[in-house]
XYZ file of C-alpha atoms in Angstrom:
770
model
C 0.000 -0.003 -0.003
C 1.023 3.608 -0.633
C 1.660 5.592 2.519
C 3.621 8.511 1.131
C 0.710 10.844 0.351
C -0.438 13.379 2.922
C -4.024 13.626 4.131
C -5.736 16.853 3.145
C -9.379 17.774 2.516
C -8.883 19.342 -0.920
C -5.445 18.299 -2.130
C -3.348 15.244 -2.866
C 0.119 16.046 -1.523
C 3.456 14.307 -2.057
C 6.460 15.528 -0.097
C 9.918 14.283 -0.948
C 10.978 12.712 -4.210
C 11.250 8.934 -4.352
C 11.795 7.595 -7.890
C 10.158 4.302 -6.851
C 6.860 6.166 -6.479
C 7.096 8.084 -9.722
C 4.842 5.882 -11.890
C 2.211 5.711 -9.177
C 2.305 9.479 -8.739
C 2.059 9.997 -12.476
C -1.292 8.215 -12.298
C -2.594 9.751 -9.084
C -1.735 13.353 -10.068
C -3.181 13.062 -13.592
C -5.234 15.861 -15.133
C -8.065 15.794 -17.654
C -10.949 17.849 -19.012
C -13.163 15.244 -20.651
C -11.438 15.624 -24.025
C -7.717 15.435 -23.322
C -5.789 14.003 -20.410
C -2.244 14.032 -19.135
C -0.373 11.853 -16.672
C 1.762 13.746 -14.173
C 4.943 13.424 -16.202
C 7.544 16.115 -15.634
C 7.871 19.051 -18.026
C 11.657 18.824 -17.915
C 13.620 15.804 -19.071
C 13.406 12.727 -16.829
C 15.525 9.660 -17.622
C 14.182 7.620 -14.688
C 11.381 5.073 -14.786
C 8.262 6.742 -16.179
C 5.130 6.030 -18.226
C 4.644 8.953 -20.547
C 0.966 9.459 -21.188
C -0.989 12.135 -23.001
C -4.373 11.013 -24.329
C -7.055 12.418 -26.613
C -10.630 11.177 -26.222
C -11.861 9.334 -29.301
C -8.426 8.888 -30.894
C -7.388 5.238 -30.905
C -5.528 2.563 -32.824
C -6.714 -0.921 -33.900
C -3.659 -2.930 -32.917
C -3.835 -6.403 -34.437
C -4.533 -9.001 -31.792
C -1.796 -11.533 -31.054
C -4.061 -14.370 -29.943
C -7.210 -16.096 -31.118
C -7.374 -14.572 -34.565
C -7.867 -18.005 -36.151
C -11.165 -18.621 -34.292
C -14.394 -17.755 -36.058
C -15.952 -14.638 -34.620
C -12.785 -13.570 -32.832
C -11.999 -9.833 -32.893
C -9.378 -8.902 -35.427
C -7.812 -6.224 -33.296
C -7.449 -4.852 -29.801
C -8.216 -1.141 -29.732
C -6.052 1.091 -27.615
C -6.061 4.744 -26.780
C -2.905 6.255 -28.178
C -0.154 7.986 -26.337
C -0.579 11.281 -28.154
C 2.075 13.902 -29.016
C 3.769 15.414 -25.993
C 2.768 19.035 -25.395
C 4.147 19.628 -21.877
C 7.873 19.455 -22.654
C 10.190 22.222 -21.432
C 13.813 21.091 -21.187
C 16.123 23.092 -18.938
C 19.908 23.314 -19.086
C 22.011 25.137 -16.496
C 25.494 25.703 -17.777
C 26.537 22.374 -19.187
C 24.124 20.270 -17.131
C 20.585 19.239 -18.012
C 17.872 19.381 -15.383
C 16.973 15.719 -14.914
C 15.560 14.662 -11.541
C 17.147 11.236 -11.886
C 20.607 12.827 -12.165
C 20.557 15.816 -9.833
C 20.182 16.081 -6.084
C 16.538 16.849 -5.385
C 15.373 18.464 -2.168
C 12.202 20.159 -0.910
C 10.192 18.269 -3.512
C 6.477 18.901 -3.199
C 3.729 17.922 -5.620
C 0.122 19.022 -5.112
C -3.029 18.105 -7.005
C -5.448 20.872 -6.120
C -8.861 19.302 -6.672
C -10.857 22.348 -5.690
C -9.472 24.453 -8.532
C -8.280 21.733 -10.923
C -4.525 22.178 -11.277
C -1.222 20.406 -10.641
C 1.573 22.211 -8.815
C 5.152 21.067 -8.252
C 8.159 22.620 -6.566
C 11.689 21.480 -5.689
C 15.323 22.551 -5.483
C 17.885 20.865 -7.680
C 21.610 20.738 -7.037
C 23.789 20.007 -10.092
C 27.117 18.134 -10.071
C 28.947 21.494 -9.922
C 26.977 22.250 -6.701
C 24.949 25.047 -8.281
C 21.337 25.150 -7.052
C 18.063 26.299 -8.588
C 14.488 26.296 -7.337
C 11.669 25.289 -9.666
C 7.940 25.932 -9.333
C 5.557 24.606 -11.990
C 1.798 24.844 -12.337
C -0.300 23.367 -15.106
C -3.938 22.741 -15.895
C -6.145 21.462 -18.668
C -8.908 23.968 -19.262
C -12.473 22.759 -18.870
C -13.629 26.057 -20.364
C -11.524 25.618 -23.538
C -11.324 21.849 -23.897
C -8.506 21.823 -26.450
C -6.171 23.912 -24.306
C -3.429 23.157 -21.781
C -1.450 25.799 -19.888
C 1.855 25.744 -17.991
C 3.623 28.284 -15.801
C 7.225 27.147 -15.212
C 9.366 29.242 -12.888
C 13.125 28.885 -12.302
C 14.854 30.859 -9.529
C 18.600 30.844 -9.123
C 19.785 30.028 -5.631
C 23.489 29.955 -6.428
C 23.718 29.805 -10.227
C 25.721 32.396 -12.128
C 25.782 30.843 -15.557
C 23.945 30.427 -18.830
C 20.387 29.101 -18.709
C 18.873 27.399 -21.772
C 15.109 26.946 -22.000
C 13.743 24.561 -24.610
C 9.968 24.273 -25.070
C 9.082 21.575 -27.578
C 6.350 19.491 -29.178
C 7.085 15.816 -29.782
C 4.926 13.504 -31.877
C 7.599 10.788 -31.949
C 5.973 8.960 -29.054
C 5.159 5.327 -28.406
C 2.693 3.278 -26.398
C 4.469 1.178 -23.812
C 2.167 -1.760 -24.626
C 2.577 -1.571 -28.412
C 3.327 -4.799 -30.254
C 7.013 -5.084 -31.121
C 7.594 -1.409 -30.135
C 5.628 -0.211 -33.143
C 5.001 3.524 -33.370
C 1.568 4.674 -34.406
C 2.120 8.260 -35.626
C 3.351 9.646 -38.973
C 4.340 13.234 -39.589
C 2.055 15.346 -41.772
C 3.509 18.825 -41.357
C 5.564 21.062 -39.088
C 5.088 24.830 -39.100
C 6.613 27.462 -36.865
C 7.592 31.026 -36.167
C 9.505 32.393 -33.181
C 7.716 31.449 -29.983
C 5.141 29.346 -31.782
C 5.122 25.865 -33.369
C 2.676 23.335 -34.839
C 3.222 19.616 -35.365
C 0.525 17.784 -37.295
C 0.640 13.991 -37.228
C -1.700 11.236 -38.351
C -2.281 7.700 -37.154
C -1.004 4.895 -39.363
C -4.475 3.346 -39.305
C -7.881 5.041 -39.371
C -6.247 8.313 -40.440
C -6.909 10.409 -37.351
C -5.100 13.736 -37.721
C -3.902 15.697 -34.671
C -2.275 19.101 -34.536
C -0.305 19.664 -31.333
C 0.868 23.253 -30.999
C 2.577 25.578 -28.579
C 2.963 29.285 -28.003
C 5.174 30.598 -25.229
C 6.647 33.664 -23.623
C 9.518 34.140 -21.173
C 9.831 36.687 -18.380
C 12.949 37.608 -16.430
C 12.325 39.050 -12.991
C 8.778 39.902 -13.979
C 9.644 41.640 -17.257
C 9.009 40.187 -20.710
C 12.284 38.790 -21.956
C 13.171 39.216 -25.618
C 15.923 36.987 -26.909
C 16.933 35.307 -30.100
C 15.110 32.025 -30.552
C 16.862 29.169 -32.296
C 15.032 26.175 -33.613
C 15.724 22.522 -34.227
C 13.516 20.092 -36.111
C 13.573 16.326 -36.260
C 11.069 13.885 -37.608
C 7.745 14.567 -35.829
C 9.494 16.966 -33.443
C 10.259 20.650 -33.057
C 11.973 22.602 -30.298
C 12.811 26.262 -29.809
C 15.683 27.433 -27.639
C 16.090 30.591 -25.577
C 19.325 31.445 -23.776
C 19.943 33.957 -20.990
C 22.380 34.640 -18.233
C 21.028 33.915 -14.787
C 22.452 35.155 -11.500
C 21.527 34.393 -7.871
C 17.970 35.522 -7.031
C 17.062 35.936 -10.729
C 13.728 34.376 -11.626
C 12.889 33.169 -15.119
C 9.249 32.350 -15.841
C 8.061 30.429 -18.888
C 4.388 30.559 -19.911
C 3.537 27.781 -22.325
C 0.136 27.368 -23.971
C -0.714 24.245 -25.962
C -3.646 23.718 -28.303
C -4.558 20.177 -29.364
C -6.941 19.999 -32.312
C -7.938 16.864 -34.184
C -9.917 15.642 -37.157
C -12.857 14.390 -35.101
C -13.679 18.014 -34.268
C -12.239 19.948 -37.227
C -11.613 19.479 -40.939
C -8.134 18.116 -41.530
C -7.019 21.114 -43.548
C -8.082 23.531 -40.800
C -6.359 21.924 -37.803
C -3.480 24.390 -37.739
C -5.806 27.370 -38.131
C -8.027 26.117 -35.299
C -4.984 25.598 -33.067
C -3.648 29.039 -33.934
C -6.944 30.684 -33.004
C -7.014 28.918 -29.628
C -3.415 29.882 -28.913
C -3.906 33.478 -29.931
C -6.932 34.187 -27.735
C -5.376 32.245 -24.837
C -2.127 34.154 -25.144
C -4.014 37.440 -25.127
C -5.917 36.517 -21.962
C -2.785 35.312 -20.222
C -2.120 32.519 -17.778
C -3.590 34.147 -14.680
C -6.937 34.949 -16.326
C -7.200 31.462 -17.815
C -6.282 29.964 -14.455
C -9.044 31.914 -12.720
C -11.634 30.966 -15.334
C -10.716 27.314 -14.927
C -10.968 27.573 -11.121
C -14.438 29.120 -11.386
C -15.556 26.352 -13.738
C -14.398 23.795 -11.184
C -16.268 25.652 -8.472
C -19.483 25.114 -10.481
C -18.761 21.405 -10.775
C -18.173 21.072 -7.049
C -21.396 22.942 -6.267
C -23.366 20.104 -7.862
C -21.257 17.081 -6.937
C -19.303 17.655 -3.712
C -19.614 15.362 -0.719
C -18.562 16.946 2.577
C -17.248 14.762 5.414
C -16.232 16.226 8.762
C -14.144 14.441 11.361
C -12.312 12.086 8.991
C -9.784 13.765 6.698
C -8.774 10.492 5.000
C -12.370 9.796 4.023
C -12.943 13.401 2.913
C -9.848 13.437 0.735
C -10.725 10.097 -0.783
C -14.270 10.903 -1.867
C -13.230 14.212 -3.376
C -10.423 12.498 -5.258
C -12.945 10.070 -6.744
C -15.405 12.825 -7.689
C -12.610 14.975 -9.132
C -11.382 12.204 -11.395
C -14.913 11.428 -12.617
C -15.579 15.070 -13.434
C -12.347 15.504 -15.339
C -12.740 12.239 -17.257
C -16.230 12.772 -18.685
C -18.213 15.981 -19.204
C -21.105 14.609 -21.252
C -21.028 17.243 -23.983
C -20.219 14.812 -26.806
C -22.278 11.648 -27.378
C -19.403 10.124 -29.375
C -17.317 9.832 -26.206
C -17.519 7.447 -23.290
C -15.534 6.446 -20.220
C -12.627 4.033 -20.114
C -11.814 2.135 -16.903
C -8.530 4.068 -16.629
C -9.836 7.317 -18.068
C -6.879 9.482 -19.122
C -4.469 8.019 -16.581
C -2.827 4.985 -18.208
C -2.747 2.520 -21.071
C -4.268 -0.538 -19.386
C -7.602 -1.678 -20.836
C -6.820 0.311 -23.960
C -8.951 3.283 -22.952
C -11.980 1.467 -24.302
C -15.592 1.433 -23.104
C -16.736 -1.419 -20.826
C -20.015 -2.255 -19.100
C -18.688 -0.259 -16.152
C -20.172 2.877 -17.695
C -23.770 1.698 -17.602
C -23.573 -0.245 -14.321
C -21.568 2.240 -12.246
C -20.958 5.592 -13.922
C -24.429 6.446 -15.191
C -25.924 6.691 -11.663
C -23.224 9.193 -10.650
C -23.952 11.508 -13.560
C -27.715 11.110 -13.070
C -27.399 12.460 -9.531
C -24.828 15.217 -10.105
C -25.339 16.579 -13.638
C -27.935 17.747 -16.089
C -29.839 14.807 -17.567
C -28.294 15.411 -20.999
C -24.992 14.090 -19.637
C -26.461 10.679 -18.801
C -28.556 10.798 -21.969
C -25.417 11.147 -24.070
C -24.004 8.022 -22.441
C -27.107 6.131 -23.594
C -27.005 7.699 -27.060
C -23.443 6.422 -27.390
C -24.835 2.887 -27.178
C -27.809 3.615 -29.402
C -25.536 4.930 -32.162
C -23.647 1.614 -31.941
C -26.707 -0.617 -32.141
C -26.045 -1.749 -35.696
C -22.501 -2.697 -34.717
C -23.901 -4.686 -31.777
C -26.154 -6.553 -34.210
C -23.150 -7.256 -36.434
C -21.194 -8.500 -33.409
C -23.973 -10.994 -32.704
C -24.154 -12.060 -36.346
C -20.464 -12.981 -36.269
C -21.325 -15.465 -33.528
C -24.297 -16.960 -35.376
C -27.214 -14.938 -34.011
C -29.935 -13.785 -36.378
C -33.066 -11.644 -36.722
C -31.576 -8.418 -35.374
C -30.248 -9.886 -32.117
C -27.661 -7.572 -30.593
C -24.655 -8.388 -28.437
C -23.039 -5.216 -27.253
C -19.250 -5.465 -27.054
C -17.415 -6.088 -23.834
C -14.735 -3.677 -25.023
C -15.138 -1.107 -27.745
C -14.181 2.208 -29.255
C -16.685 2.357 -32.116
C -19.263 -0.323 -31.282
C -17.198 -3.195 -32.650
C -15.946 -5.840 -30.231
C -12.191 -5.503 -29.776
C -11.320 -7.588 -26.723
C -8.910 -10.455 -27.251
C -9.715 -12.826 -24.381
C -12.225 -15.535 -25.281
C -13.752 -15.887 -21.822
C -14.411 -12.141 -21.790
C -15.398 -11.508 -25.375
C -17.886 -14.328 -25.870
C -18.871 -15.412 -22.374
C -19.262 -12.234 -20.305
C -22.565 -11.475 -21.975
C -24.118 -9.949 -18.854
C -23.002 -6.583 -20.297
C -26.140 -6.652 -22.456
C -28.160 -6.564 -19.248
C -26.243 -3.563 -17.899
C -27.093 -1.564 -21.010
C -30.785 -2.424 -20.710
C -30.735 -1.602 -17.001
C -29.193 1.787 -17.792
C -32.179 2.637 -20.000
C -34.499 1.657 -17.151
C -32.416 3.590 -14.640
C -32.311 6.713 -16.785
C -35.995 6.862 -17.695
C -37.276 6.240 -14.177
C -34.833 8.704 -12.640
C -35.205 11.573 -15.095
C -38.795 10.973 -16.199
C -37.579 11.242 -19.814
C -39.964 8.632 -21.242
C -39.426 10.054 -24.725
C -35.990 8.463 -24.747
C -37.648 5.056 -24.515
C -39.872 5.932 -27.493
C -37.179 7.409 -29.728
C -34.225 5.151 -28.934
C -34.512 2.854 -25.943
C -37.147 0.387 -27.108
C -35.234 -0.447 -30.269
C -32.192 -1.340 -28.169
C -34.262 -3.374 -25.710
C -35.862 -5.476 -28.445
C -32.486 -6.213 -30.035
C -31.052 -7.270 -26.661
C -34.087 -9.452 -25.871
C -33.756 -11.133 -29.245
C -30.218 -12.044 -28.234
C -31.283 -13.517 -24.898
C -34.044 -15.529 -26.556
C -31.481 -17.182 -28.832
C -28.762 -17.513 -26.199
C -30.803 -19.661 -23.786
C -31.708 -23.253 -24.517
C -34.333 -25.531 -23.051
C -33.044 -28.265 -20.745
C -35.294 -31.323 -20.700
C -33.425 -32.569 -17.641
C -34.255 -29.450 -15.671
C -37.482 -28.658 -17.508
C -36.204 -25.076 -17.574
C -34.400 -22.616 -19.838
C -30.694 -22.542 -19.063
C -27.675 -20.443 -20.046
C -24.517 -22.407 -20.765
C -20.876 -21.387 -21.121
C -20.852 -17.912 -19.612
C -18.724 -15.759 -17.327
C -20.380 -13.483 -14.819
C -18.950 -10.257 -13.401
C -16.760 -12.512 -11.222
C -14.035 -13.279 -13.735
C -12.453 -15.823 -11.398
C -14.998 -18.343 -12.730
C -14.966 -18.799 -16.494
C -17.123 -20.868 -18.831
C -19.714 -21.820 -16.214
C -23.324 -22.898 -16.621
C -26.224 -20.895 -15.251
C -24.471 -17.980 -13.669
C -27.220 -16.697 -11.393
C -26.604 -13.042 -12.142
C -26.598 -13.532 -15.914
C -29.807 -15.577 -15.829
C -31.512 -12.995 -13.625
C -30.440 -10.147 -15.899
C -31.629 -11.969 -19.005
C -35.090 -12.689 -17.585
C -35.407 -9.157 -16.238
C -34.368 -7.632 -19.583
C -36.976 -9.599 -21.483
C -39.677 -8.722 -18.970
C -38.740 -5.025 -19.050
C -38.793 -5.083 -22.840
C -42.290 -6.563 -22.911
C -43.536 -3.898 -20.495
C -41.831 -1.177 -22.541
C -43.441 -2.469 -25.734
C -46.861 -2.204 -24.118
C -46.124 1.315 -22.886
C -44.882 2.659 -26.211
C -47.661 0.880 -28.109
C -50.226 2.538 -25.833
C -48.734 6.021 -25.653
C -47.124 6.367 -29.088
C -48.860 3.973 -31.495
C -47.466 5.664 -34.626
C -43.879 5.480 -33.374
C -44.399 1.870 -32.364
C -45.793 0.929 -35.774
C -42.839 2.588 -37.525
C -40.364 0.745 -35.275
C -42.054 -2.629 -35.925
C -41.671 -2.113 -39.651
C -38.084 -0.891 -39.338
C -36.879 -3.953 -37.400
C -39.358 -6.499 -38.788
C -40.757 -7.217 -35.336
C -43.333 -10.012 -35.075
C -44.866 -9.127 -31.730
C -47.179 -12.118 -31.401
C -44.528 -14.750 -32.094
C -41.551 -13.114 -30.368
C -43.298 -11.871 -27.238
C -44.986 -15.241 -26.857
C -41.632 -16.989 -26.826
C -40.143 -14.395 -24.496
C -42.947 -14.850 -21.983
C -42.332 -18.580 -21.956
C -38.628 -18.002 -21.241
C -39.394 -15.648 -18.348
C -41.815 -18.126 -16.821
C -39.386 -21.011 -17.086
C -35.908 -19.567 -16.539
C -33.656 -21.571 -14.257
C -32.038 -19.799 -11.303
C -29.583 -21.924 -9.290
C -29.989 -21.819 -5.534
C -29.457 -23.971 -2.481
C -32.596 -24.227 -0.407
C -30.828 -25.713 2.585
C -28.415 -22.782 2.856
C -31.021 -20.336 1.628
C -28.651 -18.733 -0.880
C -28.583 -18.191 -4.602
C -25.676 -20.027 -6.218
C -23.017 -18.260 -8.220
C -23.578 -20.939 -10.839
C -24.199 -24.673 -11.110
C -21.882 -26.727 -8.904
C -20.434 -23.792 -6.983
C -20.859 -25.786 -3.772
C -18.554 -28.494 -5.170
C -15.633 -26.162 -4.486
C -13.662 -26.119 -1.248
C -15.521 -23.374 0.579
C -12.844 -21.313 2.267
C -12.799 -17.754 3.526
C -10.556 -15.006 2.193
C -9.212 -14.830 5.760
C -7.755 -18.321 5.175
C -5.400 -16.888 2.542
C -1.837 -16.205 3.567
C -0.734 -12.565 3.208
C 1.954 -13.643 0.750
C -0.765 -15.101 -1.502
C -2.541 -11.745 -1.901
C -3.539 -10.543 -4.391
C -4.169 -13.998 -5.821
C -4.392 -12.655 -9.386
C -0.702 -11.782 -9.116
C 0.437 -14.778 -7.044
C -1.587 -17.798 -8.227
C -1.872 -19.582 -11.541
C -5.103 -18.973 -13.432
C -5.934 -22.690 -13.140
C -5.721 -22.493 -9.355
C -7.881 -19.368 -9.246
C -10.613 -20.903 -11.423
C -10.850 -23.983 -9.192
C -11.017 -21.934 -6.002
C -14.120 -20.552 -4.336
C -12.683 -17.058 -4.178
C -14.651 -14.290 -5.814
C -13.074 -11.369 -7.623
C -16.210 -9.279 -7.415
C -19.880 -9.687 -6.590
C -22.109 -11.786 -8.861
C -25.013 -12.761 -6.638
C -24.612 -9.624 -4.542
C -24.462 -7.470 -7.669
C -27.833 -8.850 -8.725
C -29.325 -8.381 -5.267
C -28.080 -4.794 -5.246
C -29.668 -4.015 -8.615
C -33.012 -5.673 -7.759
C -33.000 -5.110 -4.024
C -36.762 -4.527 -3.819
C -37.364 -8.164 -4.838
C -35.740 -9.628 -1.739
C -36.528 -9.460 1.947
C -33.866 -8.564 4.456
C -33.269 -12.146 5.607
C -32.586 -13.258 2.036
C -30.152 -10.397 1.500
C -28.453 -11.170 4.812
C -28.022 -14.906 4.114
C -26.451 -14.216 0.723
C -24.224 -11.431 2.002
C -23.021 -13.506 4.954
C -22.275 -16.421 2.639
C -20.491 -14.601 -0.193
C -18.761 -11.604 1.352
C -16.201 -13.705 3.298
C -15.266 -15.473 0.037
C -14.710 -12.229 -1.879
C -11.148 -11.013 -2.287
C -12.209 -7.677 -3.853
C -9.537 -7.852 -6.527
C -11.852 -6.056 -8.879
C -12.130 -2.350 -8.255
C -15.887 -2.680 -8.854
C -16.423 -4.979 -5.898
C -16.136 -3.101 -2.565
C -18.747 -0.447 -3.395
C -21.568 -2.991 -3.899
C -20.627 -4.699 -0.642
C -20.553 -1.324 1.126
C -24.096 -0.504 0.041
C -25.483 -3.889 1.062
C -23.566 -3.915 4.358
C -25.059 -0.510 5.175
C -28.522 -1.810 4.246
C -28.075 -4.707 6.681
C -26.820 -2.543 9.522
C -23.238 -3.857 9.309
C -21.889 -0.390 9.957
C -18.275 -1.270 10.664
C -18.071 -3.558 7.637
C -19.643 -0.834 5.486
C -17.080 1.695 6.656
C -14.169 -0.701 6.186
C -15.236 -1.466 2.624
C -15.939 2.200 1.926
C -12.344 3.120 2.785
C -11.156 0.319 0.556
C -13.111 1.552 -2.457
C -12.579 5.248 -1.736
C -8.807 5.011 -1.154
C -8.234 2.156 -3.599
C -5.858 4.221 -5.743
C -4.528 6.723 -3.223
C -3.420 3.844 -0.968
C -2.905 1.407 -3.870
C -4.659 -1.559 -2.267
C -4.148 -3.793 -5.304
C -0.584 -2.733 -6.074
C -1.422 -1.566 -9.599
C -1.965 2.183 -9.526
C 1.200 2.643 -11.595
C -0.875 1.359 -14.515
C -3.502 4.073 -14.067
C -6.468 4.880 -11.854
C -9.729 2.949 -11.506
C -11.980 5.671 -12.886
C -15.191 3.711 -13.360
C -15.118 2.193 -9.888
C -14.881 5.715 -8.494
C -18.537 6.178 -9.425
C -19.278 3.201 -7.212
C -17.437 4.968 -4.399
C -19.813 7.918 -4.738
C -22.735 5.488 -4.518
C -21.198 3.995 -1.364
C -21.864 7.275 0.402
C -25.164 8.263 -1.218
C -26.820 4.822 -1.351
C -24.773 3.176 1.397
C -24.482 5.605 4.283
C -27.209 7.921 2.913
C -29.570 5.017 2.224
C -30.957 6.709 -0.877
C -33.425 4.643 -2.902
C -35.956 5.441 -5.616
C -39.202 3.597 -4.880
C -42.366 4.229 -6.882
C -40.760 7.385 -8.310
C -40.235 8.798 -4.825
C -36.938 9.476 -3.085
C -36.305 7.609 0.151
C -33.403 8.172 2.539
C -32.432 5.922 5.428
C -29.132 7.439 6.576
C -26.684 6.560 9.263
C -23.366 8.152 10.108
C -20.173 6.131 10.624
C -18.837 6.566 14.154
C -15.591 7.921 12.683
C -17.444 10.923 11.194
C -18.991 13.987 12.846
C -21.053 15.076 9.846
C -21.511 14.475 6.128
C -23.582 15.945 3.334
C -24.272 15.361 -0.334
C -26.390 16.895 -3.070
C -28.827 14.966 -5.231
C -30.489 16.031 -8.444
C -33.731 14.200 -9.120
C -35.845 15.290 -12.077
C -36.576 18.967 -11.332
C -35.555 18.702 -7.697
C -32.265 19.686 -6.089
C -31.799 18.392 -2.551
C -29.001 18.691 -0.041
C -28.856 15.903 2.509
C -27.022 16.638 5.776
C -26.378 13.935 8.372
C -24.954 14.410 11.860
C -25.006 12.209 14.916
C -28.098 14.036 16.164
C -30.257 14.532 13.084
C -30.851 14.258 9.354
C -31.669 17.463 7.482
C -32.846 17.671 3.890
C -32.729 21.130 2.310
C -34.820 21.854 -0.770
C -32.528 23.879 -3.041
C -34.804 23.460 -6.059
C -37.670 25.529 -7.436
C -40.683 23.450 -6.410
C -42.014 21.514 -3.428
C -40.043 18.313 -2.833
C -41.640 15.125 -1.557
C -39.176 12.811 0.186
C -39.190 10.033 2.759
C -36.721 10.011 5.654
C -36.593 6.650 7.447
C -40.058 5.920 6.099
C -41.622 9.219 7.185
C -43.004 11.412 4.395
C -41.979 15.080 4.215
C -43.152 17.784 1.815
C -40.433 20.423 1.795
C -41.131 23.891 0.446
C -38.653 25.782 -1.719
C -35.594 26.944 0.280
C -36.952 25.173 3.347
C -35.664 22.085 5.137
C -36.961 19.072 7.025
C -35.289 17.615 10.114
C -35.409 14.057 11.375
C -33.955 13.689 14.863
C -32.070 10.480 15.596
C -32.780 8.477 18.739
C-alpha cells in the first residue's frame, strides 16, 4: 500500500521525491478535461522510470490481436487509446548540465493536485554536479472552459547559479505506447510549421487516419519583465523545439508561460487543424495565464457545487471521496455523445482506454445524480448509435433476426477484446445496457428516450437472450450455458445466477416497454415494428415462456442463490484463510488455481441483489451477504462499493465503513498494487454510490426518493447533493439529526426513514435520531 501521500481535505500532496513512487504518482496526479488528459509526467527531461501518457478522447488505434485470430468470430484487433504527441515538454539546461531529476540532487520536492481548482503544482530545489542550485515551481492545468487547451507556468529561480540558462519548449509527436506490439510507433508526420515562440506539429495515425495538430505558443519573463531573446530552432522527424538562452544570477527568476492547443480531425476538418490551433493559442495568449487559471478555477467551483460530498471528522475519508469525484468530473463531461468512459480514463494505457459495461452499471448513476440529464442521456445515445455494430457483433457469432450483443470492449461499437472468456462469455453486459435505460428513464422521467431510442435497443437485446438460452429437458427449464459473470475468477460456467436474472429481467422489461410505447405512441411503435421486422405475437410469446421457465440456481438448505451450477462443489474457504503472501491472488496464483477456487473477484449474486434489491426481503439479502462476502477477495475495483451498500442496508456499519475506505482510497493507498498502470476511474462512481446509497440510504421507490441514513462513528457530519428530475436536494447527516434542504424551485416530496416530508422551496426538514 502507498503511505507517502499526505491527508488533506482538498489536495493530494506528495512531499519528498522517491523515484520508486514516480509511476504511481504520475497516475494519481493526472489531469483531464473530458477531451484530453495528461499523466503527471515532468515538463523537464526525466531519464528515470516513467510512463509517458498524453491522451485524446476518441483517438485510438486498432492494434492487431496476437491471440485467437484463427477462431471464427474472434476480434481482429485490440483497440487502444494512443499515447498522443507530448505538449508539456520544457527542457532546462544550467550551464553544461541538463535538469533531470534522476541525475541531480533533489530536495524540498512537493507535488500538489489541487482538486478544488483543478490544477497540478510542483516545486523542488535541484543541485547540479557542480553544486549550483536552482528552485523550480511549476503549475499546469487542462482547461475545462476551452477543452482543447493546456497551460503551464514554469518558474526557475537561481539560488546559487551564475551561468547560462537554456530553456527549450518543444512538441514531440515521436511517441510510443508502452504496450505496443514489437515497439511499433503509431504516428506519422504530416507537417511542421513554426515562427519564433510558436510551433505546430501535425501527425496522423497509421491506421484510421486520425489527424492531430499539437501546437505551442510561449513567452519568457525575467524578474517579472518580458524577456526578448533570439530564438533558435531545431527540427527532427515529428518533433520541433525552440531554444532561448539567458544569463542567470543568484535571485534571478525566469518564468516560462507555455500554452498548448490540441486539435484533431474528429472536431475539425483536416485542412483547418493548424488554423483552429492558432486561434485557440492566440486568444489564450491574449488573456494570459492568470486569467485562464481563474476561469478554470471558477468552472471547477461550479462542478463542485453540484457534486461535492462533505465529510467532517475524517480527513482520509474526505480526501478520498473528493479524489474520486474529481477524477470522474475531469474524465467525462457529457457534452459529446461520441465519447464514453474508459476504466482508466486518461491516466494509463491498461484496458486500452476502451468502453466497458462499467459505464452503464456504475458511472451512469453518478452523472444522473450530479449533472444535467443530458450528460447521462449522451451516455445512452453512445450505445444507441452503436446498435447496428452490436447486431453485427452478434451475427459474427451466429445470431440472427436483429439480435444484438453489445461489445465487452469497444471504441466504435465493434468488439475488440482479445480474451475468449471475456469476449464471448461475459454477456451480462447486455443486461447492464438495458438496466441503464431503465435507470435513466425512471430517474429523469424522460420517457421520450424510450420511445425514440430505448425500445429499439431493448428489443435487439431481448432477441439475443431468446437465442442464447436453450431448453433443458433434464431441468425442464431454460438454461444459459458457457458464460462468465462479473466474477471473472470463474470462467465458462453454466447458469451464472446473475446472468440468468439479468436476461429474464431484460426480457420482462422489454415486454412492459413495448406495451407502454404501443399505448402512448402507437405511430412510433408501428414505424419501429416495420423498421426492425418485429413479429410481436410470435416473439413476445416466446419471451414470456422463457421468463416463466428460466432456471435460477440456488441452495434451499443454505437459503442462498448459487453463483452458478456446482459452486458448492468447491472447497468453501474464507478469504481470511489466505496467507498474506498469496494476496492478491491474481498476481500470485496460476489462473488454473484461481478458477478452481471458491474465491470471488467481485460480486455476482450480490451485484444482482443490489440491482433488484426490492425483490428480496432482508433475511434473504443477509443470508447471501453472509455467505459470499467472506469469500470475496475484492480484486476487482468494482467490488467493494456494492458490498458497502449492502452492508449498510443490513446494519453492518463497521463492515460498510471498512469497505468504503477500501473503495474510496483504492488508488490513493494502492490496495491492489497496480496504480502505476492508471487509476480505476469507473469504480470511483461506485465509491460515490457507497456514500449516497450506502451511508445515505438513498433509494428510488415508486418514483419517490427515500433516505435511510446513518453516520459512521468515525465521522462527525456528512452531506451530499442529489439532483432528481426537477428537484435539487441537499442531505445533511450528523449524529443528532438528518436534514434535507430543498434547493430546487418546487415543493419536494421525500421520505426520511419511512416518514413522508413535503419540503417547500428553500426550506428544510429535520429528522432527529434516537
